[in-house]
Amino acid sequence: MSRLEVIETFHGITFPGHLHTQESLQLALEFPFHDTDILIVSYPKSGTTWMQQLLTLILNRGDPFESQKVPNWVRAPWLEHHYSATLLDALRQPRIITTHLPHNLLAGALRGSNVKVIYVSRNPKDVAVSFYHFHKMANFLPNFSSFQEFLNAFLEGTVHFGSWFDHFKGWTTGQTGAMTNLLHVTYEEMSMDFEAAIVKVTSFLQRPLAEDEVNSCLRHCSFSSMKDNKMVNYTDIPPEIMDHSKGCFMRRGKVGDWRNMLTNEQNERFERDLKEKMQDCSLEFVWE
Ligand code: A3P
């Protein structure tokens, strides 16, 4: 199934038809979670793969074997992707599951469960820049003629996977009030002090690691190690789907790369939108 040009619109949000069908999206909404599941939730380009790698290593007590032999989308499948049903069935407990779906769509399936949710977020300016570059190499995403055109769609929330603002607010503010099992981890805190991020995640999961196991996580989650690891860098995906002559999945891995892309005018527009759209959001952001 290639469906590179297909767009699925589901509950008002567009998704690439290469990865999603109406059926797979609907099945995600009705997914029978197990209490032992660990669910990574993120808007695309927020550090999803990085968290998948960390969780794989934590569950393996720092042993890198699985993270070097099994692709991330097999060991931590996306709940809503059409190929995931059999992969999810085959996972051993505790399962690592990934999703880009907004909270309002998954709230029903999560209600009453003890799934441990890890929400990964990133400065939306860096998300936008990373996502724009990803659109150039991923042939299952629409073409934008310029960054300006992409930025307009990103700020309007008409890009695939919907509005970043709605996604972030949905998973981090009052709507998740009933969910006690949710940990919010930012890309920026992982960049600033990855060891502290490991401790934060292992404490949440109640899976403390020994010093050498933490060191192994540090080593195998570094940007340089992941850039060279075919199980996370997507270089095994055929070029007609991801064209690596147009960019790398592990592109820069930096905080604040938006400064190399946004003009003053674009930054001012972004700030205006942030202020307006996040005014009902009481979280303090540390994005630099
Ligand atoms: P850039 O395009 O800014 O480099 P996702 O996995 O959610 O799609 O996010 C991809 C982004 O996370 C890319 O950002 C990628 O380089 C970055 N990333 C992945 N692994 C990383 C790591 N170990 N350290 C820093 N950044 C990482």
PDB file of C-alpha atoms and ligand atoms in Angstrom:
ATOM      1  CA  MET A   1       0.000   0.000   0.000  1.00  0.00           C
ATOM      2  CA  SER A   2       1.674   3.183  -1.145  1.00  0.00           C
ATOM      3  CA  ARG A   3      -1.106   5.808  -1.337  1.00  0.00           C
ATOM      4  CA  LEU A   4       1.457   8.600  -1.371  1.00  0.00           C
ATOM      5  CA  GLU A   5      -1.010  11.134  -2.723  1.00  0.00           C
ATOM      6  CA  VAL A   6      -3.952  10.084  -0.550  1.00  0.00           C
ATOM      7  CA  ILE A   7      -5.134  12.383   2.217  1.00  0.00           C
ATOM      8  CA  GLU A   8      -7.409  11.032   4.936  1.00  0.00           C
ATOM      9  CA  THR A   9      -9.553  13.597   6.720  1.00  0.00           C
ATOM     10  CA  PHE A  10     -10.624  12.328  10.125  1.00  0.00           C
ATOM     11  CA  HIS A  11     -12.501  14.427  12.682  1.00  0.00           C
ATOM     12  CA  GLY A  12     -11.458  17.541  10.762  1.00  0.00           C
ATOM     13  CA  ILE A  13      -7.718  16.729  10.772  1.00  0.00           C
ATOM     14  CA  THR A  14      -5.799  15.595   7.687  1.00  0.00           C
ATOM     15  CA  PHE A  15      -3.453  12.593   7.830  1.00  0.00           C
ATOM     16  CA  PRO A  16      -1.158  11.070   5.188  1.00  0.00           C
ATOM     17  CA  GLY A  17      -2.987   8.192   3.514  1.00  0.00           C
ATOM     18  CA  HIS A  18       0.309   6.355   3.114  1.00  0.00           C
ATOM     19  CA  LEU A  19       0.263   5.642   6.858  1.00  0.00           C
ATOM     20  CA  HIS A  20      -3.384   5.998   7.810  1.00  0.00           C
ATOM     21  CA  THR A  21      -6.777   4.759   6.696  1.00  0.00           C
ATOM     22  CA  GLN A  22     -10.205   5.694   8.045  1.00  0.00           C
ATOM     23  CA  GLU A  23     -10.347   2.211   9.581  1.00  0.00           C
ATOM     24  CA  SER A  24      -6.944   2.433  11.288  1.00  0.00           C
ATOM     25  CA  LEU A  25      -7.791   5.859  12.714  1.00  0.00           C
ATOM     26  CA  GLN A  26     -11.142   4.647  13.977  1.00  0.00           C
ATOM     27  CA  LEU A  27      -9.541   1.526  15.512  1.00  0.00           C
ATOM     28  CA  ALA A  28      -7.105   3.772  17.426  1.00  0.00           C
ATOM     29  CA  LEU A  29     -10.051   5.539  19.036  1.00  0.00           C
ATOM     30  CA  GLU A  30     -11.402   2.224  20.268  1.00  0.00           C
ATOM     31  CA  PHE A  31      -8.047   0.692  21.229  1.00  0.00           C
ATOM     32  CA  PRO A  32      -8.214  -1.633  24.253  1.00  0.00           C
ATOM     33  CA  PHE A  33      -5.210  -0.341  26.208  1.00  0.00           C
ATOM     34  CA  HIS A  34      -3.569  -2.514  28.848  1.00  0.00           C
ATOM     35  CA  ASP A  35      -2.715  -0.930  32.187  1.00  0.00           C
ATOM     36  CA  THR A  36       0.929  -1.846  31.583  1.00  0.00           C
ATOM     37  CA  ASP A  37       1.152   0.073  28.275  1.00  0.00           C
ATOM     38  CA  ILE A  38       3.457   3.068  27.942  1.00  0.00           C
ATOM     39  CA  LEU A  39       2.131   5.588  25.433  1.00  0.00           C
ATOM     40  CA  ILE A  40       4.398   8.185  23.835  1.00  0.00           C
ATOM     41  CA  VAL A  41       2.317  11.120  22.641  1.00  0.00           C
ATOM     42  CA  SER A  42       3.752  13.901  20.514  1.00  0.00           C
ATOM     43  CA  TYR A  43       3.082  16.311  17.709  1.00  0.00           C
ATOM     44  CA  PRO A  44       5.384  15.300  14.798  1.00  0.00           C
ATOM     45  CA  LYS A  45       8.994  16.530  14.986  1.00  0.00           C
ATOM     46  CA  SER A  46       8.942  17.046  18.739  1.00  0.00           C
ATOM     47  CA  GLY A  47      11.413  14.297  19.669  1.00  0.00           C
ATOM     48  CA  THR A  48       9.202  11.221  19.236  1.00  0.00           C
ATOM     49  CA  THR A  49      11.971   8.976  17.892  1.00  0.00           C
ATOM     50  CA  TRP A  50      14.331  10.121  20.629  1.00  0.00           C
ATOM     51  CA  MET A  51      11.791   9.092  23.292  1.00  0.00           C
ATOM     52  CA  GLN A  52      11.124   5.779  21.504  1.00  0.00           C
ATOM     53  CA  GLN A  53      14.853   5.078  21.643  1.00  0.00           C
ATOM     54  CA  LEU A  54      15.102   6.019  25.317  1.00  0.00           C
ATOM     55  CA  LEU A  55      12.129   3.876  26.347  1.00  0.00           C
ATOM     56  CA  THR A  56      13.463   0.876  24.418  1.00  0.00           C
ATOM     57  CA  LEU A  57      16.769   1.208  26.253  1.00  0.00           C
ATOM     58  CA  ILE A  58      15.114   1.716  29.652  1.00  0.00           C
ATOM     59  CA  LEU A  59      12.953  -1.402  29.242  1.00  0.00           C
ATOM     60  CA  ASN A  60      16.081  -3.324  28.205  1.00  0.00           C
ATOM     61  CA  ARG A  61      18.077  -1.956  31.159  1.00  0.00           C
ATOM     62  CA  GLY A  62      20.519  -0.232  28.809  1.00  0.00           C
ATOM     63  CA  ASP A  63      21.117  -3.254  26.562  1.00  0.00           C
ATOM     64  CA  PRO A  64      21.257  -1.730  23.035  1.00  0.00           C
ATOM     65  CA  PHE A  65      20.490  -4.969  21.145  1.00  0.00           C
ATOM     66  CA  GLU A  66      16.812  -4.278  20.408  1.00  0.00           C
ATOM     67  CA  SER A  67      17.438  -0.595  19.605  1.00  0.00           C
ATOM     68  CA  GLN A  68      20.023  -1.678  17.013  1.00  0.00           C
ATOM     69  CA  LYS A  69      18.168  -4.619  15.496  1.00  0.00           C
ATOM     70  CA  VAL A  70      14.472  -3.667  15.429  1.00  0.00           C
ATOM     71  CA  PRO A  71      13.109  -0.550  13.665  1.00  0.00           C
ATOM     72  CA  ASN A  72      11.521   2.030  15.963  1.00  0.00           C
ATOM     73  CA  TRP A  73       8.151   1.696  14.202  1.00  0.00           C
ATOM     74  CA  VAL A  74       8.139  -2.048  15.011  1.00  0.00           C
ATOM     75  CA  ARG A  75       9.222  -1.849  18.648  1.00  0.00           C
ATOM     76  CA  ALA A  76       7.104   1.260  19.426  1.00  0.00           C
ATOM     77  CA  PRO A  77       4.366   1.205  16.753  1.00  0.00           C
ATOM     78  CA  TRP A  78       2.090   4.114  16.000  1.00  0.00           C
ATOM     79  CA  LEU A  79      -1.359   3.304  17.309  1.00  0.00           C
ATOM     80  CA  GLU A  80      -3.108   4.902  14.325  1.00  0.00           C
ATOM     81  CA  HIS A  81      -0.983   3.547  11.453  1.00  0.00           C
ATOM     82  CA  HIS A  82      -2.669   1.008   9.202  1.00  0.00           C
ATOM     83  CA  TYR A  83       0.132  -1.581   9.479  1.00  0.00           C
ATOM     84  CA  SER A  84       0.307  -1.485  13.303  1.00  0.00           C
ATOM     85  CA  ALA A  85      -2.483  -3.843  14.408  1.00  0.00           C
ATOM     86  CA  THR A  86      -0.427  -7.021  14.015  1.00  0.00           C
ATOM     87  CA  LEU A  87       2.702  -5.338  15.407  1.00  0.00           C
ATOM     88  CA  LEU A  88       0.821  -4.254  18.532  1.00  0.00           C
ATOM     89  CA  ASP A  89      -0.486  -7.781  19.058  1.00  0.00           C
ATOM     90  CA  ALA A  90       3.031  -9.175  18.826  1.00  0.00           C
ATOM     91  CA  LEU A  91       4.606  -6.788  21.383  1.00  0.00           C
ATOM     92  CA  ARG A  92       5.604  -8.174  24.763  1.00  0.00           C
ATOM     93  CA  GLN A  93       4.512  -6.394  27.946  1.00  0.00           C
ATOM     94  CA  PRO A  94       5.015  -3.638  28.785  1.00  0.00           C
ATOM     95  CA  ARG A  95       4.277  -2.353  25.302  1.00  0.00           C
ATOM     96  CA  ILE A  96       5.664   0.945  24.027  1.00  0.00           C
ATOM     97  CA  ILE A  97       3.039   2.542  21.802  1.00  0.00           C
ATOM     98  CA  THR A  98       3.341   5.842  19.947  1.00  0.00           C
ATOM     99  CA  THR A  99       0.697   8.289  18.769  1.00  0.00           C
ATOM    100  CA  HIS A 100       0.402  11.714  17.181  1.00  0.00           C
ATOM    101  CA  LEU A 101      -3.355  11.894  17.826  1.00  0.00           C
ATOM    102  CA  PRO A 102      -4.793  14.834  19.770  1.00  0.00           C
ATOM    103  CA  HIS A 103      -6.151  14.309  23.272  1.00  0.00           C
ATOM    104  CA  ASN A 104      -9.803  14.839  22.381  1.00  0.00           C
ATOM    105  CA  LEU A 105      -9.680  11.865  19.992  1.00  0.00           C
ATOM    106  CA  LEU A 106      -7.967   9.479  22.425  1.00  0.00           C
ATOM    107  CA  ALA A 107      -9.678  10.549  25.653  1.00  0.00           C
ATOM    108  CA  GLY A 108     -12.370   7.872  25.343  1.00  0.00           C
ATOM    109  CA  ALA A 109      -9.937   4.990  24.801  1.00  0.00           C
ATOM    110  CA  LEU A 110      -7.756   6.161  27.716  1.00  0.00           C
ATOM    111  CA  ARG A 111     -10.608   6.736  30.157  1.00  0.00           C
ATOM    112  CA  GLY A 112     -10.397   4.408  33.136  1.00  0.00           C
ATOM    113  CA  SER A 113      -7.048   2.914  32.112  1.00  0.00           C
ATOM    114  CA  ASN A 114      -3.727   3.176  33.938  1.00  0.00           C
ATOM    115  CA  VAL A 115      -1.647   3.590  30.798  1.00  0.00           C
ATOM    116  CA  LYS A 116       1.464   5.626  31.491  1.00  0.00           C
ATOM    117  CA  VAL A 117       1.438   8.537  29.044  1.00  0.00           C
ATOM    118  CA  ILE A 118       4.606  10.455  28.183  1.00  0.00           C
ATOM    119  CA  TYR A 119       3.857  13.676  26.324  1.00  0.00           C
ATOM    120  CA  VAL A 120       6.876  15.013  24.426  1.00  0.00           C
ATOM    121  CA  SER A 121       6.753  18.642  23.339  1.00  0.00           C
ATOM    122  CA  ARG A 122       9.140  21.065  21.634  1.00  0.00           C
ATOM    123  CA  ASN A 123       9.315  24.757  20.887  1.00  0.00           C
ATOM    124  CA  PRO A 124       6.761  25.083  18.067  1.00  0.00           C
ATOM    125  CA  LYS A 125       9.127  27.282  16.064  1.00  0.00           C
ATOM    126  CA  ASP A 126      11.664  24.435  15.977  1.00  0.00           C
ATOM    127  CA  VAL A 127       8.833  21.983  15.273  1.00  0.00           C
ATOM    128  CA  ALA A 128       7.731  24.076  12.293  1.00  0.00           C
ATOM    129  CA  VAL A 129      11.257  24.266  10.848  1.00  0.00           C
ATOM    130  CA  SER A 130      11.897  20.548  11.368  1.00  0.00           C
ATOM    131  CA  PHE A 131       8.478  19.652   9.912  1.00  0.00           C
ATOM    132  CA  TYR A 132       9.076  21.872   6.858  1.00  0.00           C
ATOM    133  CA  HIS A 133      12.357  20.107   6.095  1.00  0.00           C
ATOM    134  CA  PHE A 134      10.691  16.741   6.663  1.00  0.00           C
ATOM    135  CA  HIS A 135       8.015  17.634   4.083  1.00  0.00           C
ATOM    136  CA  LYS A 136      10.770  18.007   1.497  1.00  0.00           C
ATOM    137  CA  MET A 137      12.071  14.465   1.963  1.00  0.00           C
ATOM    138  CA  ALA A 138       8.844  12.608   2.886  1.00  0.00           C
ATOM    139  CA  ASN A 139       6.940  11.931  -0.324  1.00  0.00           C
ATOM    140  CA  PHE A 140       3.788  11.069   1.633  1.00  0.00           C
ATOM    141  CA  LEU A 141       3.488  14.678   2.809  1.00  0.00           C
ATOM    142  CA  PRO A 142       2.234  17.549   0.631  1.00  0.00           C
ATOM    143  CA  ASN A 143       4.615  19.805  -1.261  1.00  0.00           C
ATOM    144  CA  PHE A 144       4.918  23.402  -0.149  1.00  0.00           C
ATOM    145  CA  SER A 145       6.510  25.848  -2.534  1.00  0.00           C
ATOM    146  CA  SER A 146       8.154  27.886   0.224  1.00  0.00           C
ATOM    147  CA  PHE A 147       8.706  28.018   3.963  1.00  0.00           C
ATOM    148  CA  GLN A 148       6.322  30.986   4.104  1.00  0.00           C
ATOM    149  CA  GLU A 149       3.543  28.902   2.565  1.00  0.00           C
ATOM    150  CA  PHE A 150       4.243  26.076   5.018  1.00  0.00           C
ATOM    151  CA  LEU A 151       4.370  28.454   7.975  1.00  0.00           C
ATOM    152  CA  ASN A 152       0.981  29.916   7.067  1.00  0.00           C
ATOM    153  CA  ALA A 153      -0.531  26.419   7.043  1.00  0.00           C
ATOM    154  CA  PHE A 154       1.250  25.458  10.281  1.00  0.00           C
ATOM    155  CA  LEU A 155      -0.028  28.530  12.112  1.00  0.00           C
ATOM    156  CA  GLU A 156      -3.514  28.064  10.693  1.00  0.00           C
ATOM    157  CA  GLY A 157      -3.457  24.409  11.797  1.00  0.00           C
ATOM    158  CA  THR A 158      -4.183  23.083   8.310  1.00  0.00           C
ATOM    159  CA  VAL A 159      -1.031  20.959   7.970  1.00  0.00           C
ATOM    160  CA  HIS A 160      -1.273  17.160   8.346  1.00  0.00           C
ATOM    161  CA  PHE A 161      -1.789  16.109  11.988  1.00  0.00           C
ATOM    162  CA  GLY A 162      -3.646  19.361  12.710  1.00  0.00           C
ATOM    163  CA  SER A 163      -2.918  22.374  14.851  1.00  0.00           C
ATOM    164  CA  TRP A 164       0.189  22.274  17.048  1.00  0.00           C
ATOM    165  CA  PHE A 165      -1.537  24.679  19.427  1.00  0.00           C
ATOM    166  CA  ASP A 166      -4.596  22.434  19.889  1.00  0.00           C
ATOM    167  CA  HIS A 167      -2.407  19.353  20.271  1.00  0.00           C
ATOM    168  CA  PHE A 168      -0.220  20.960  22.921  1.00  0.00           C
ATOM    169  CA  LYS A 169      -3.107  22.470  24.861  1.00  0.00           C
ATOM    170  CA  GLY A 170      -5.154  19.288  24.676  1.00  0.00           C
ATOM    171  CA  TRP A 171      -2.435  17.133  26.232  1.00  0.00           C
ATOM    172  CA  THR A 172      -1.004  19.603  28.738  1.00  0.00           C
ATOM    173  CA  THR A 173      -3.894  21.565  30.184  1.00  0.00           C
ATOM    174  CA  GLY A 174      -7.118  20.963  32.109  1.00  0.00           C
ATOM    175  CA  GLN A 175      -8.635  18.517  29.636  1.00  0.00           C
ATOM    176  CA  THR A 176      -6.228  15.813  30.860  1.00  0.00           C
ATOM    177  CA  GLY A 177      -7.107  16.604  34.490  1.00  0.00           C
ATOM    178  CA  ALA A 178      -8.461  13.125  35.075  1.00  0.00           C
ATOM    179  CA  MET A 179      -5.182  11.571  33.895  1.00  0.00           C
ATOM    180  CA  THR A 180      -2.778  11.200  36.795  1.00  0.00           C
ATOM    181  CA  ASN A 181      -0.446   8.998  34.787  1.00  0.00           C
ATOM    182  CA  LEU A 182       0.879  11.666  32.445  1.00  0.00           C
ATOM    183  CA  LEU A 183       4.465  12.895  32.316  1.00  0.00           C
ATOM    184  CA  HIS A 184       5.381  15.933  30.233  1.00  0.00           C
ATOM    185  CA  VAL A 185       8.938  15.917  28.889  1.00  0.00           C
ATOM    186  CA  THR A 186      10.277  18.597  26.587  1.00  0.00           C
ATOM    187  CA  TYR A 187      12.808  18.242  23.780  1.00  0.00           C
ATOM    188  CA  GLU A 188      14.628  21.163  25.345  1.00  0.00           C
ATOM    189  CA  GLU A 189      15.099  19.483  28.716  1.00  0.00           C
ATOM    190  CA  MET A 190      16.333  16.337  26.973  1.00  0.00           C
ATOM    191  CA  SER A 191      18.847  18.480  25.056  1.00  0.00           C
ATOM    192  CA  MET A 192      19.952  20.419  28.106  1.00  0.00           C
ATOM    193  CA  ASP A 193      20.438  17.521  30.519  1.00  0.00           C
ATOM    194  CA  PHE A 194      19.625  14.112  29.102  1.00  0.00           C
ATOM    195  CA  GLU A 195      20.725  12.318  32.248  1.00  0.00           C
ATOM    196  CA  ALA A 196      18.170  14.295  34.285  1.00  0.00           C
ATOM    197  CA  ALA A 197      15.547  13.433  31.651  1.00  0.00           C
ATOM    198  CA  ILE A 198      16.425   9.731  32.021  1.00  0.00           C
ATOM    199  CA  VAL A 199      15.937   9.952  35.800  1.00  0.00           C
ATOM    200  CA  LYS A 200      12.636  11.777  35.306  1.00  0.00           C
ATOM    201  CA  VAL A 201      11.350   9.077  32.957  1.00  0.00           C
ATOM    202  CA  THR A 202      12.665   6.092  34.959  1.00  0.00           C
ATOM    203  CA  SER A 203      11.114   7.532  38.156  1.00  0.00           C
ATOM    204  CA  PHE A 204       7.777   7.967  36.413  1.00  0.00           C
ATOM    205  CA  LEU A 205       7.934   4.393  35.124  1.00  0.00           C
ATOM    206  CA  GLN A 206       9.248   3.148  38.489  1.00  0.00           C
ATOM    207  CA  ARG A 207      12.128   1.453  36.713  1.00  0.00           C
ATOM    208  CA  PRO A 208      15.318   2.824  38.236  1.00  0.00           C
ATOM    209  CA  LEU A 209      18.545   2.045  36.369  1.00  0.00           C
ATOM    210  CA  ALA A 210      22.070   1.387  37.596  1.00  0.00           C
ATOM    211  CA  GLU A 211      24.822   3.839  36.639  1.00  0.00           C
ATOM    212  CA  ASP A 212      26.218   1.724  33.783  1.00  0.00           C
ATOM    213  CA  GLU A 213      22.688   1.250  32.403  1.00  0.00           C
ATOM    214  CA  VAL A 214      22.118   5.012  32.458  1.00  0.00           C
ATOM    215  CA  ASN A 215      25.466   5.491  30.688  1.00  0.00           C
ATOM    216  CA  SER A 216      24.401   3.066  27.998  1.00  0.00           C
ATOM    217  CA  CYS A 217      21.148   5.042  27.503  1.00  0.00           C
ATOM    218  CA  LEU A 218      23.192   8.222  27.202  1.00  0.00           C
ATOM    219  CA  ARG A 219      25.459   6.649  24.599  1.00  0.00           C
ATOM    220  CA  HIS A 220      22.794   5.051  22.421  1.00  0.00           C
ATOM    221  CA  CYS A 221      20.422   8.029  22.551  1.00  0.00           C
ATOM    222  CA  SER A 222      23.019  10.597  21.513  1.00  0.00           C
ATOM    223  CA  PHE A 223      22.305  12.412  18.266  1.00  0.00           C
ATOM    224  CA  SER A 224      25.445  11.032  16.597  1.00  0.00           C
ATOM    225  CA  SER A 225      24.648   7.458  17.595  1.00  0.00           C
ATOM    226  CA  MET A 226      21.030   7.737  16.437  1.00  0.00           C
ATOM    227  CA  LYS A 227      22.051   9.416  13.176  1.00  0.00           C
ATOM    228  CA  ASP A 228      24.124   6.303  12.372  1.00  0.00           C
ATOM    229  CA  ASN A 229      21.523   3.792  13.568  1.00  0.00           C
ATOM    230  CA  LYS A 230      19.452   2.454  10.651  1.00  0.00           C
ATOM    231  CA  MET A 231      16.770   1.357  13.100  1.00  0.00           C
ATOM    232  CA  VAL A 232      15.910   4.990  13.820  1.00  0.00           C
ATOM    233  CA  ASN A 233      17.276   7.078  10.944  1.00  0.00           C
ATOM    234  CA  TYR A 234      14.817   5.736   8.305  1.00  0.00           C
ATOM    235  CA  THR A 235      17.558   5.213   5.704  1.00  0.00           C
ATOM    236  CA  ASP A 236      16.147   1.716   5.050  1.00  0.00           C
ATOM    237  CA  ILE A 237      12.876   3.240   3.803  1.00  0.00           C
ATOM    238  CA  PRO A 238      12.776   3.218  -0.047  1.00  0.00           C
ATOM    239  CA  PRO A 239      13.645   6.571  -1.661  1.00  0.00           C
ATOM    240  CA  GLU A 240      10.258   6.867  -3.357  1.00  0.00           C
ATOM    241  CA  ILE A 241       8.789   7.157   0.148  1.00  0.00           C
ATOM    242  CA  MET A 242      11.580   9.045   1.947  1.00  0.00           C
ATOM    243  CA  ASP A 243      14.082  10.701  -0.322  1.00  0.00           C
ATOM    244  CA  HIS A 244      17.338  10.966   1.577  1.00  0.00           C
ATOM    245  CA  SER A 245      18.916  12.953  -1.239  1.00  0.00           C
ATOM    246  CA  LYS A 246      16.637  15.795  -0.082  1.00  0.00           C
ATOM    247  CA  GLY A 247      17.537  15.679   3.594  1.00  0.00           C
ATOM    248  CA  CYS A 248      18.090  13.533   6.681  1.00  0.00           C
ATOM    249  CA  PHE A 249      15.534  12.440   9.255  1.00  0.00           C
ATOM    250  CA  MET A 250      18.195  13.064  11.919  1.00  0.00           C
ATOM    251  CA  ARG A 251      18.716  16.535  10.525  1.00  0.00           C
ATOM    252  CA  ARG A 252      20.262  18.951  13.075  1.00  0.00           C
ATOM    253  CA  GLY A 253      19.012  17.886  16.479  1.00  0.00           C
ATOM    254  CA  LYS A 254      19.410  21.371  17.930  1.00  0.00           C
ATOM    255  CA  VAL A 255      17.427  23.687  20.173  1.00  0.00           C
ATOM    256  CA  GLY A 256      16.718  27.068  18.588  1.00  0.00           C
ATOM    257  CA  ASP A 257      17.438  26.127  14.966  1.00  0.00           C
ATOM    258  CA  TRP A 258      14.406  28.275  14.036  1.00  0.00           C
ATOM    259  CA  ARG A 259      16.732  31.282  14.294  1.00  0.00           C
ATOM    260  CA  ASN A 260      18.419  30.104  11.087  1.00  0.00           C
ATOM    261  CA  MET A 261      15.117  30.013   9.219  1.00  0.00           C
ATOM    262  CA  LEU A 262      12.515  32.501  10.448  1.00  0.00           C
ATOM    263  CA  THR A 263      12.753  36.101   9.318  1.00  0.00           C
ATOM    264  CA  ASN A 264      12.022  38.838  11.879  1.00  0.00           C
ATOM    265  CA  GLU A 265       8.613  39.273  10.298  1.00  0.00           C
ATOM    266  CA  GLN A 266       7.809  35.553  10.483  1.00  0.00           C
ATOM    267  CA  ASN A 267       8.982  35.447  14.092  1.00  0.00           C
ATOM    268  CA  GLU A 268       6.771  38.397  15.002  1.00  0.00           C
ATOM    269  CA  ARG A 269       3.771  36.712  13.385  1.00  0.00           C
ATOM    270  CA  PHE A 270       4.603  33.477  15.258  1.00  0.00           C
ATOM    271  CA  GLU A 271       4.843  35.360  18.567  1.00  0.00           C
ATOM    272  CA  ARG A 272       1.497  37.067  17.926  1.00  0.00           C
ATOM    273  CA  ASP A 273      -0.169  33.711  17.189  1.00  0.00           C
ATOM    274  CA  LEU A 274       1.436  32.087  20.229  1.00  0.00           C
ATOM    275  CA  LYS A 275       0.202  34.856  22.475  1.00  0.00           C
ATOM    276  CA  GLU A 276      -3.291  34.768  21.082  1.00  0.00           C
ATOM    277  CA  LYS A 277      -3.715  30.989  20.850  1.00  0.00           C
ATOM    278  CA  MET A 278      -2.009  30.156  24.143  1.00  0.00           C
ATOM    279  CA  GLN A 279      -3.657  32.809  26.302  1.00  0.00           C
ATOM    280  CA  ASP A 280      -5.819  30.174  28.005  1.00  0.00           C
ATOM    281  CA  CYS A 281      -2.749  28.018  28.726  1.00  0.00           C
ATOM    282  CA  SER A 282      -1.161  28.501  32.130  1.00  0.00           C
ATOM    283  CA  LEU A 283       1.987  26.431  31.575  1.00  0.00           C
ATOM    284  CA  GLU A 284       5.308  28.219  31.564  1.00  0.00           C
ATOM    285  CA  PHE A 285       7.420  27.386  28.574  1.00  0.00           C
ATOM    286  CA  VAL A 286      11.161  26.881  28.682  1.00  0.00           C
ATOM    287  CA  TRP A 287      11.905  26.556  25.029  1.00  0.00           C
ATOM    288  CA  GLU A 288      15.330  28.076  24.742  1.00  0.00           C
TER     289      GLU A 288
HETATM  290  P1  A3P B   1      15.495  18.375  13.540  1.00  0.00           P
HETATM  291  O1  A3P B   1      14.778  18.231  12.238  1.00  0.00           O
HETATM  292  O2  A3P B   1      15.349  19.737  14.134  1.00  0.00           O
HETATM  293  O3  A3P B   1      16.919  17.950  13.482  1.00  0.00           O
HETATM  294  P2  A3P B   1      10.363  13.250  15.605  1.00  0.00           P
HETATM  295  O4  A3P B   1      11.068  12.011  15.991  1.00  0.00           O
HETATM  296  O5  A3P B   1       9.287  13.669  16.558  1.00  0.00           O
HETATM  297  O6  A3P B   1       9.887  13.208  14.180  1.00  0.00           O
HETATM  298  O7  A3P B   1      11.409  14.455  15.702  1.00  0.00           O
HETATM  299  C1  A3P B   1      12.506  14.527  14.811  1.00  0.00           C
HETATM  300  C2  A3P B   1      13.417  15.637  15.327  1.00  0.00           C
HETATM  301  O8  A3P B   1      14.072  15.170  16.520  1.00  0.00           O
HETATM  302  C3  A3P B   1      14.508  15.992  14.335  1.00  0.00           C
HETATM  303  O9  A3P B   1      14.783  17.384  14.582  1.00  0.00           O
HETATM  304  C4  A3P B   1      15.640  15.078  14.797  1.00  0.00           C
HETATM  305  O10 A3P B   1      16.909  15.486  14.375  1.00  0.00           O
HETATM  306  C5  A3P B   1      15.486  15.250  16.317  1.00  0.00           C
HETATM  307  N1  A3P B   1      16.158  14.177  17.078  1.00  0.00           N
HETATM  308  C6  A3P B   1      15.992  12.847  16.977  1.00  0.00           C
HETATM  309  N2  A3P B   1      16.843  12.197  17.791  1.00  0.00           N
HETATM  310  C7  A3P B   1      17.555  13.147  18.436  1.00  0.00           C
HETATM  311  C8  A3P B   1      18.620  13.112  19.398  1.00  0.00           C
HETATM  312  N3  A3P B   1      19.123  11.968  19.857  1.00  0.00           N
HETATM  313  N4  A3P B   1      19.116  14.294  19.848  1.00  0.00           N
HETATM  314  C9  A3P B   1      18.633  15.466  19.396  1.00  0.00           C
HETATM  315  N5  A3P B   1      17.641  15.563  18.464  1.00  0.00           N
HETATM  316  C10 A3P B   1      17.119  14.416  17.991  1.00  0.00           C
END
